[in-house]
């Protein structure tokens, strides 16, 4: 049996000062998952996470799997979907509410 | 309630200043995240799914109206206008900014509150009966002892780095509202056959990955030895509790591995040793603390109170609310009121800043400015004149907090789950909301039913102790829910038993509905769900759910 192709991954973290969930766009951290860039090189992503944490911009950097739908990354797991949107029980709060 | 003395103020303010400095050093890069994380956790600041979360301690679940107003102010000024009352009688804010946390803590300190002992491997916030000082059931108010324990354990140098977190609960009533047998140490104050008052000491209880009911370590501990004996238990645990495996580090595992007899022997040996040097606080200190918990000045009220009785007779909705939410008070003409934070379809335990402000005003007007938090995520006004109950109920209706469901199917404990918590496997809140909506129409006829939901095995939602317990698990990346039946956190503590294979979110709500329907067909007279379950076991419920 052939192994399924691994899903593409993007990098996320929490902003050190605000705690807000942020994504790596390729050049900077962004609050919007739509602007996130796919990880091309795992080692480079690891190194980037360490540098960015050391630079005191973010904490808890980690990659997660996404499906690209119409060019926009959609988290494969529910947990990351909740992070990208906000609480499913408070649609008036978080990124889903335009905050 | 207890008022800080100069020493209390000094240590809490010093801690705020220290944390302000630590935050500044973190932001300036002088502290790495690895160095900073334990420091922020010691101040109750966690990093959760969406932002920093601050857990504020509410010692033994007792709040003044002014403190509640401050909690509302914090929700407005530092968060998004709401907060969440937890199963440890604490309160959590979900959207805190690191840079603002020191100012927030300084605001809290102004009303003698803090976030110490809400994280880390220390003795956590001490919990107790929310009816303490108001119920006729108790032999004494347990809160002076809880306060003594709070002072003893705050920044205790020997017990600040225990193998794991440590939870102590006390009660002084035979009806256990504090789940004492599900704590690392549970303490029950009672009067023995010779009329002396002392503690029955339970040890090694807890939920989480390995749920265990606490065992009686000492049947009767005279009050005079209260702290020394606890110190002896803590010392044995601190010395021999496992530090090699986080899942085996709680005292319940040590008690289990050593066996109760050997653990008892070691505690006794330690206690004998301690008594050579350990000085219990002088009686005058307990008296000093107890003076903060004396009864308010109750009026002498003749009963029955005609206005109250008439309102019950003429207004069925009020009568239903009294039946579920109002309990007997030790003082004639007064009642204890539970304010349900479980309006059907709302988030269990959440309260808006406006609701908190209104409850504070109601506490001022009707309950000697006294408010309590329950481990079932509700609030209590402990001393309300019966003559005022109708007016109070009307005012609670205005803010959406007059749900008459305490102890019924929609009074569900639910942890934050995957909507907020970074450790979660599944969401808890939407399951609670759906079950509440589904069962609300039949909950009165169903009678007492405690449904408890956790989003992961850490069991903050006490699912092991639910008449119906629901545990969120991860099944290949999807949310899945395991059902269990027959748990109780009361004096008849039991752990629930898993019913069978799990369900998706819709499936678990349907399954709970089938279980309740089955119960309603097989119950005898006014039997509670738990008693029916104990009589018939899992078989009929399994059949109802799995066919
Ligand atoms: S039980 Fe799990 S999901 Fe729920 S609050 Fe506790 S750690 Fe989070």
Tab-separated table of N, CA and C and ligand atoms in Angstrom, chain B residues 415-417 421 423-424 454-456 458-460, ligand 1:
chain	number	residue	atom	x	y	z
B	415	UNK	N	-16.285	21.916	31.050
B	415	UNK	CA	-15.007	22.632	31.036
B	415	UNK	C	-14.932	23.454	29.744
B	416	UNK	N	-13.947	24.335	29.603
B	416	UNK	CA	-13.881	25.157	28.380
B	416	UNK	C	-13.685	24.319	27.106
B	417	UNK	N	-13.036	23.149	27.241
B	417	UNK	CA	-12.871	22.272	26.084
B	417	UNK	C	-12.151	22.949	24.929
B	421	UNK	N	-9.347	25.711	25.319
B	421	UNK	CA	-8.238	25.090	26.047
B	421	UNK	C	-7.256	24.403	25.111
B	423	UNK	N	-5.211	22.095	25.722
B	423	UNK	CA	-4.998	20.673	25.984
B	423	UNK	C	-6.161	19.809	25.491
B	424	UNK	N	-7.200	20.444	24.995
B	424	UNK	CA	-8.439	19.707	24.714
B	424	UNK	C	-8.319	18.755	23.534
B	454	UNK	N	-16.062	16.795	30.164
B	454	UNK	CA	-14.670	17.233	30.072
B	454	UNK	C	-14.196	17.102	28.624
B	455	UNK	N	-13.364	18.047	28.211
B	455	UNK	CA	-12.835	18.017	26.847
B	455	UNK	C	-11.581	17.191	26.708
B	456	UNK	N	-11.064	16.646	27.808
B	456	UNK	CA	-9.934	15.721	27.731
B	456	UNK	C	-9.825	14.992	29.069
B	458	UNK	N	-7.981	15.172	31.467
B	458	UNK	CA	-7.651	15.894	32.699
B	458	UNK	C	-8.865	16.099	33.605
B	459	UNK	N	-10.055	15.966	33.025
B	459	UNK	CA	-11.287	15.866	33.822
B	459	UNK	C	-11.658	17.132	34.595
B	460	UNK	N	-11.305	18.294	34.062
B	460	UNK	CA	-11.734	19.534	34.731
B	460	UNK	C	-13.258	19.611	34.786
C	1	LIG	S1	-10.555	18.847	30.951
C	1	LIG	FE1	-9.007	19.080	29.397
C	1	LIG	S2	-10.032	20.293	27.824
C	1	LIG	FE2	-11.191	20.576	29.689
C	1	LIG	S3	-10.307	22.427	30.594
C	1	LIG	FE3	-9.302	20.631	31.518
C	1	LIG	S4	-7.448	20.413	30.332
C	1	LIG	FE4	-8.840	21.674	29.110
